[in-house]
mmCIF file of C-alpha atoms in Angstrom:
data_model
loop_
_atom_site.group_PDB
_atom_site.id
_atom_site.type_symbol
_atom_site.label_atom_id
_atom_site.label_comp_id
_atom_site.label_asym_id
_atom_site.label_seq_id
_atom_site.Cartn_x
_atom_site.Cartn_y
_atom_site.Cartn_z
ATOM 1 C CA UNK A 1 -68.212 127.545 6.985
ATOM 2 C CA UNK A 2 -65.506 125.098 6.545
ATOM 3 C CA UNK A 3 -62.197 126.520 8.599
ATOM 4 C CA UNK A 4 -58.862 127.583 6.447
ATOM 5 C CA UNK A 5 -55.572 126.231 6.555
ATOM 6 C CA UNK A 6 -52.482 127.920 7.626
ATOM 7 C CA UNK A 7 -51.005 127.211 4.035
ATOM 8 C CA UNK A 8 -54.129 128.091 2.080
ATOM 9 C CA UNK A 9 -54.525 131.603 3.931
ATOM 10 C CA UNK A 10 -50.478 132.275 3.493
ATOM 11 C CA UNK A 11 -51.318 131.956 -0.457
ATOM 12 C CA UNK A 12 -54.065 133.944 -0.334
ATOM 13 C CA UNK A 13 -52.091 136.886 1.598
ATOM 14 C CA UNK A 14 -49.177 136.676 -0.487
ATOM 15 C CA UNK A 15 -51.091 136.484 -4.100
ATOM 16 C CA UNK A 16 -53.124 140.045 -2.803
ATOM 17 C CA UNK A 17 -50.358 141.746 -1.949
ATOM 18 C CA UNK A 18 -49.397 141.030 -5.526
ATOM 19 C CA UNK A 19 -45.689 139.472 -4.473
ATOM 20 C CA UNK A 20 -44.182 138.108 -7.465
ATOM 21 C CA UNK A 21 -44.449 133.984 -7.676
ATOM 22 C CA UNK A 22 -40.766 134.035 -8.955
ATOM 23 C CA UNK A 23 -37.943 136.250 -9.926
ATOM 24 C CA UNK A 24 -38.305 137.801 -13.042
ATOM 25 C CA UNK A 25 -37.442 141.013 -14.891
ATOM 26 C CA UNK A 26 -39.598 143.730 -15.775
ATOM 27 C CA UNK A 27 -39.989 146.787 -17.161
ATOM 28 C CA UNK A 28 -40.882 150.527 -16.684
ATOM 29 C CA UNK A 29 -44.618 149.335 -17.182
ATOM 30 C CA UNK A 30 -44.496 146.573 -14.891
ATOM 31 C CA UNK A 31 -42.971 148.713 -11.762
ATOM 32 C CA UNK A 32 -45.654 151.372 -12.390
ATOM 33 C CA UNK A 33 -48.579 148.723 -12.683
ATOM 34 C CA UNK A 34 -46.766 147.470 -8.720
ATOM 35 C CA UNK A 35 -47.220 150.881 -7.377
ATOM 36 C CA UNK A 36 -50.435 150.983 -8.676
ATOM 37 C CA UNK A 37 -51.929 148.147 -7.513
ATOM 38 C CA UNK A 38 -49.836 148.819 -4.148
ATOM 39 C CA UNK A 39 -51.682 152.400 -3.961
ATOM 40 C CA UNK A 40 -48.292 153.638 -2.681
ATOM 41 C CA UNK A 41 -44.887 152.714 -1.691
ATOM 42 C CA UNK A 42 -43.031 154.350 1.191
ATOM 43 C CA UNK A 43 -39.627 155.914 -0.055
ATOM 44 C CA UNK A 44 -36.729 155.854 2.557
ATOM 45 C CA UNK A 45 -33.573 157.229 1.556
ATOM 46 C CA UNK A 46 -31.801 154.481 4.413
ATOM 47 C CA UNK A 47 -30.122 151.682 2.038
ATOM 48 C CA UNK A 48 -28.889 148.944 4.579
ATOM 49 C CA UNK A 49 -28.737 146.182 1.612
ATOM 50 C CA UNK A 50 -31.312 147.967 -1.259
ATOM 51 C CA UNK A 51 -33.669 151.055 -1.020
ATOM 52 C CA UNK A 52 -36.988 149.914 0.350
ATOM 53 C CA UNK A 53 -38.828 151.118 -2.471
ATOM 54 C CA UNK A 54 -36.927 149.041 -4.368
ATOM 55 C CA UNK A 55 -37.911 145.963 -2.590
ATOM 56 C CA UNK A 56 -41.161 146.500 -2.580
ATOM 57 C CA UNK A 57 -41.411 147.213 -6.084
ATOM 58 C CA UNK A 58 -39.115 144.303 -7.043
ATOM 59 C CA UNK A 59 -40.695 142.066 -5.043
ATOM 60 C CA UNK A 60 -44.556 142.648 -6.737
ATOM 61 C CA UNK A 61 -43.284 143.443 -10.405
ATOM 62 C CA UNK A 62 -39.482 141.624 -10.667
ATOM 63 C CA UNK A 63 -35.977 142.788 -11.075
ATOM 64 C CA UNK A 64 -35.985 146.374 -12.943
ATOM 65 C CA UNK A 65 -33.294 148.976 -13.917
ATOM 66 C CA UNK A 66 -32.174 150.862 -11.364
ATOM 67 C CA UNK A 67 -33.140 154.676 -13.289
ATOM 68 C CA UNK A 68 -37.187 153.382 -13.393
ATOM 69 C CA UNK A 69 -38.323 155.070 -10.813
ATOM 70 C CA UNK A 70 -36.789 158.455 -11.519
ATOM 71 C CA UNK A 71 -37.646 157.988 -15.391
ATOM 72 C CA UNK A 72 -41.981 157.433 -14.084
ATOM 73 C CA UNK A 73 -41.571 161.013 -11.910
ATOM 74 C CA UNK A 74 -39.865 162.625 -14.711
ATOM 75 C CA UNK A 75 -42.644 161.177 -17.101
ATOM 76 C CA UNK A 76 -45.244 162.352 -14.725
ATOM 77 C CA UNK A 77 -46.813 158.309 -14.394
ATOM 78 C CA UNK A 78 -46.030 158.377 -10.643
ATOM 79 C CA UNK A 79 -45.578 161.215 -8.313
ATOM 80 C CA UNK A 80 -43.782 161.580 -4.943
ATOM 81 C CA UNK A 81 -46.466 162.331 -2.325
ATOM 82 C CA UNK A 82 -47.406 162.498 1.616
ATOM 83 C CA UNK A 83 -49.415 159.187 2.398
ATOM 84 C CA UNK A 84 -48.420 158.391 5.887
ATOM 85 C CA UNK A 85 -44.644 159.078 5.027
ATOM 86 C CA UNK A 86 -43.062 160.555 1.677
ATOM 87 C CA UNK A 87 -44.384 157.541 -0.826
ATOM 88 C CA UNK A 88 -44.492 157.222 -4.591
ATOM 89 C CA UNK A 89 -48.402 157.108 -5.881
ATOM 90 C CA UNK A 90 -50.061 156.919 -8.788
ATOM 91 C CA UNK A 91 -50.785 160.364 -11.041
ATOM 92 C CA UNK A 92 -53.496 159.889 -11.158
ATOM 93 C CA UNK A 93 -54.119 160.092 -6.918
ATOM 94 C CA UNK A 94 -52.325 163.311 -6.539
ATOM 95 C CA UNK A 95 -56.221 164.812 -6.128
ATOM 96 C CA UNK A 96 -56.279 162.164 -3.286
ATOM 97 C CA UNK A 97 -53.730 163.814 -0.898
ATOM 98 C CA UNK A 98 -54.853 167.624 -1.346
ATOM 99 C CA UNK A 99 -55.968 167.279 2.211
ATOM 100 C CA UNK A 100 -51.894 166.097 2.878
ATOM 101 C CA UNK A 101 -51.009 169.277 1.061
ATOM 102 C CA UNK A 102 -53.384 172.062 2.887
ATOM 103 C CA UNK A 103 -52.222 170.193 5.953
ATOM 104 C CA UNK A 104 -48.368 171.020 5.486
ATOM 105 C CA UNK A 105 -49.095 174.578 4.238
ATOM 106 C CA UNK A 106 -50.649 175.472 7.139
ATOM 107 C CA UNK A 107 -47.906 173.456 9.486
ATOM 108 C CA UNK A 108 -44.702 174.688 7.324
ATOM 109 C CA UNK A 109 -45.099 177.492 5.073
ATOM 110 C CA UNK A 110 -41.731 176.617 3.384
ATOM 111 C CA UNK A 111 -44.358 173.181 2.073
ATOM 112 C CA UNK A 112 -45.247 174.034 -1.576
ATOM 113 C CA UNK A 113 -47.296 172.006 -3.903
#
């Protein structure tokens, strides 16, 4: 097998993770097709220079208006879930993270669906 460069293998990380080749702006569609192909993105409500959803959402889809992300959960085309921390997912996960759910009922009873 013939042995990978440093430069080749940086490419290949950075075009999986999806990171945008250049700044651009997008859209509504284009953030929700990010978190998609991201499966989720941690929210944290610490903003030291941007919210990190924000970044890294931006960073896969491009620039887009600040209200996007409120405007998919209002829409129901992204939903605020427990992956490892509070994350936005996909919709069409939320069957995904049941076991997330039963797990804080029983922990918190003040946890609802």
């Amino acid at each position: 097998m013939k042995p990978v460069s440093i430069p080749a293998l940086r490419r290949l990380t950075v075009t999986t993770q999806g990171y945008a080749a250049r700044p651009r702006r997008a859209g509504a569609d284009d953030a929700e097709a990010a978190i998609q192909k991201a499966s989720c993105i941690q929210l944290d409500t610490i903003t030291t220079v941007e919210r990190s959803h924000r970044i890294a959402i931006s960073s896969r889809s491009g620039v887009y208006p600040v209200g996007t992300v409120p405007r998919l959960l209002r829409e129901g085309r992204i939903i605020e879930g427990w992956a490892h921390a509070l994350c936005v997912v996909p919709a069409e996960d939320w069957p995904l993270y049941a076991w997330a759910r039963v797990r804080m009922r029983e922990a918190s009873p003040w946890h609802g669906d």
